[in-house]
Short mmCIF file of C-alpha atoms in Angstrom, two decimals:
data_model
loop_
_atom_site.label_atom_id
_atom_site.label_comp_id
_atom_site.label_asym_id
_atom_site.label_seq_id
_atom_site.Cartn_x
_atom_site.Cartn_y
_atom_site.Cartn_z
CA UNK A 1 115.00 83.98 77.10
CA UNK A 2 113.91 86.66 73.97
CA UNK A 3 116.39 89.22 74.40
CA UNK A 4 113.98 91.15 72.30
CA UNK A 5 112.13 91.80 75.20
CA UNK A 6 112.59 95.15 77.58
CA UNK A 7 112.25 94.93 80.68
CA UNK A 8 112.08 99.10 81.16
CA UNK A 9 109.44 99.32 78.13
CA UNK A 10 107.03 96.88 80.25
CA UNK A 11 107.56 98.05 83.38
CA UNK A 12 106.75 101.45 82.02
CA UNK A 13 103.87 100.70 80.65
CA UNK A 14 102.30 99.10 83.76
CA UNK A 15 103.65 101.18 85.82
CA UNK A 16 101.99 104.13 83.89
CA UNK A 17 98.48 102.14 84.02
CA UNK A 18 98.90 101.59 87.75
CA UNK A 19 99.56 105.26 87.95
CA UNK A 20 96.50 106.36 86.08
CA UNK A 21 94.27 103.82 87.95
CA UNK A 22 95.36 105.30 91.48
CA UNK A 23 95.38 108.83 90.56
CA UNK A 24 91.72 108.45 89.32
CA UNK A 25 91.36 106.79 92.49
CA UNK A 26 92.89 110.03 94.78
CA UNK A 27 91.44 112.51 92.25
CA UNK A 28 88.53 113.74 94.82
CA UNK A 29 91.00 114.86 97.24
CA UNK A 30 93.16 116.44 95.05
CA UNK A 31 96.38 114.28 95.12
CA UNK A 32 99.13 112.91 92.59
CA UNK A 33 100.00 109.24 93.79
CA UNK A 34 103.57 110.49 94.05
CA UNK A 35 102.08 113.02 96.68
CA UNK A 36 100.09 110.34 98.72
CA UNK A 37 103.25 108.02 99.02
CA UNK A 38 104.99 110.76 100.45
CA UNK A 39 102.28 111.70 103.32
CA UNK A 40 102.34 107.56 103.40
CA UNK A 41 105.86 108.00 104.33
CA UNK A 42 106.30 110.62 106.43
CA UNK A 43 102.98 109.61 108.00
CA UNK A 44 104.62 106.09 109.10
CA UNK A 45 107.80 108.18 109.98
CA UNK A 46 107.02 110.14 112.28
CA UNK A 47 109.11 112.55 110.59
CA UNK A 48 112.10 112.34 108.56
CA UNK A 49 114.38 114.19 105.99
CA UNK A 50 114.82 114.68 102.28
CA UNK A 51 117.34 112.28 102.16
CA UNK A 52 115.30 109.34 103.87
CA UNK A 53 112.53 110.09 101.85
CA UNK A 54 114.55 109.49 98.66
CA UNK A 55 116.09 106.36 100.25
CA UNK A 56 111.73 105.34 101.25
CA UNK A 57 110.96 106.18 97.71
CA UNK A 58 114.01 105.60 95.48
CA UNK A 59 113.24 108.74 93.96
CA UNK A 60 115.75 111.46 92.70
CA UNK A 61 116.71 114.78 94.65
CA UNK A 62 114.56 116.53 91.69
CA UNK A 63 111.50 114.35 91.58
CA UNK A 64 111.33 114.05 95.59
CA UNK A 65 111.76 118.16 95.50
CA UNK A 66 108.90 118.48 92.40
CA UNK A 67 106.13 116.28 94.86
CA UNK A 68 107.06 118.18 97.99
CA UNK A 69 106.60 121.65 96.91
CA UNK A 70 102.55 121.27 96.81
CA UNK A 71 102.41 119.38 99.92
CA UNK A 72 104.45 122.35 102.02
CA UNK A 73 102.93 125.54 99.70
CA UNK A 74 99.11 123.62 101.19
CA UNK A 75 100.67 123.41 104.40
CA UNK A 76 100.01 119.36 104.94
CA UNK A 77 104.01 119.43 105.33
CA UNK A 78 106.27 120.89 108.05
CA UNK A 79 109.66 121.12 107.34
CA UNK A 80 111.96 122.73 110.53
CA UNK A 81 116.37 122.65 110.37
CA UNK A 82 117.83 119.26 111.63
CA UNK A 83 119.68 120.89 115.12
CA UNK A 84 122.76 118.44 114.52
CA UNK A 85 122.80 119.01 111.25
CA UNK A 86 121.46 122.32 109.54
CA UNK A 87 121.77 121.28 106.46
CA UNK A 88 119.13 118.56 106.92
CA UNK A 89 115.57 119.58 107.17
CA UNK A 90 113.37 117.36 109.33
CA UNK A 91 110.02 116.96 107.38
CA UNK A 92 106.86 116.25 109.81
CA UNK A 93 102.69 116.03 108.68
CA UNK A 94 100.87 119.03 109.70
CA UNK A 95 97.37 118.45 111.65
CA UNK A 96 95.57 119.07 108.07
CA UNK A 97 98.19 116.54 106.36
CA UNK A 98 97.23 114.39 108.65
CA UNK A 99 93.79 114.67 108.13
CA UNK A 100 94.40 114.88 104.21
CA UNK A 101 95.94 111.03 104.58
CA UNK A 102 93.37 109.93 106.43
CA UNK A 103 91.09 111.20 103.71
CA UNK A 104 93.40 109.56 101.48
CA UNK A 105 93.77 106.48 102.91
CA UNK A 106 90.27 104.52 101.80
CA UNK A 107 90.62 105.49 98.16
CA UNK A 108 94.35 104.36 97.97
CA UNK A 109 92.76 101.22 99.69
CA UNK A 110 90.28 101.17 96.82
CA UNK A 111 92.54 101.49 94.67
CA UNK A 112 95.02 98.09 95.65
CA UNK A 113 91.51 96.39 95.88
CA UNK A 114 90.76 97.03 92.42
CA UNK A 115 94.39 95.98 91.06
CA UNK A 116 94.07 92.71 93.11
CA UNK A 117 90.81 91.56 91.96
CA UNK A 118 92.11 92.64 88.38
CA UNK A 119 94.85 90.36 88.89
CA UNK A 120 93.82 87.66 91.43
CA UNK A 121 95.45 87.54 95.54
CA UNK A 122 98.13 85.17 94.00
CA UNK A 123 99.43 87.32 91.00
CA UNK A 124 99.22 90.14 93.10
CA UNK A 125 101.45 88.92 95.48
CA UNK A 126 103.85 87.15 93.45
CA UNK A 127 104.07 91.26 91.47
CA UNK A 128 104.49 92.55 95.30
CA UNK A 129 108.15 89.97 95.60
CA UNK A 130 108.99 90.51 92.12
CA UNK A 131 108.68 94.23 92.69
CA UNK A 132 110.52 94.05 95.85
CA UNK A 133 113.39 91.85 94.51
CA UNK A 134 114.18 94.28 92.03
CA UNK A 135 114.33 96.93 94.53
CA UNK A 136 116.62 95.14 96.31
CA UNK A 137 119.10 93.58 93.56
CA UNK A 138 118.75 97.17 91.32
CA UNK A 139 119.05 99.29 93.87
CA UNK A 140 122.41 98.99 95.10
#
């Protein structure tokens, strides 16, 4: 193997392509892809918390905090005090969130389309398990 190589330099860089490709794809109603996995999550949820987002999304307290502030300030977000645990706030789609994912929904469609007839059904998937499998042996 070239040691040479970086494996955070590549990822980067595709990751920043794939980015720009679904955020072109979500710019007509107004979202960040960061934004749409979020009302993806909580969507599929039901409702959840801060925490389980971050654990959904491996994403930071600060980066999870940065995407949710739009989404609650344009009321497609909910957020009401976990009774058990006050601390906690339980985080639940609004009627217009709702309706914003929905809206959402085809274009982020569009947008997996495009990157798997960029790529080919095969690559795509093998991308999907690689992607995955790093989740899973990184993350912990």
């Amino acid at each position: 193997m070239n040691t040479d190589y970086c494996f955070n330099l590549a990822m980067r860089k595709s990751s920043r392509l794939i980015t720009q490709l679904y955020e072109e794809r979500l710019k007509p109603v107004g979202l960040k892809v960061g934004q749409f996995s979020i009302l993806r999550a909580v969507f599929f949820s039901g409702e959840t918390t801060n925490k389980k987002l971050q654990d959904i999304l491996v994403l930071d307290q600060t980066t999870l905090t940065r995407n949710l502030k739009p989404l609650f300030r344009d009321e497609y977000l909910k957020a009401s005090s976990d009774p058990i645990d006050g601390r906690l706030k339980i985080i639940r789609l609004t009627s217009s969130g709702k309706d914003l994912y929905e809206q959402a929904l085809p274009l982020w469609q569009q947008a997996q389309l495009d990157i798997v007839n960029k790529l080919g059904e095969q690559q795509s998937e093998q991308i999907h398990e690689l992607a995955d499998r790093f989740v899973k042996v990184l993350g912990n």
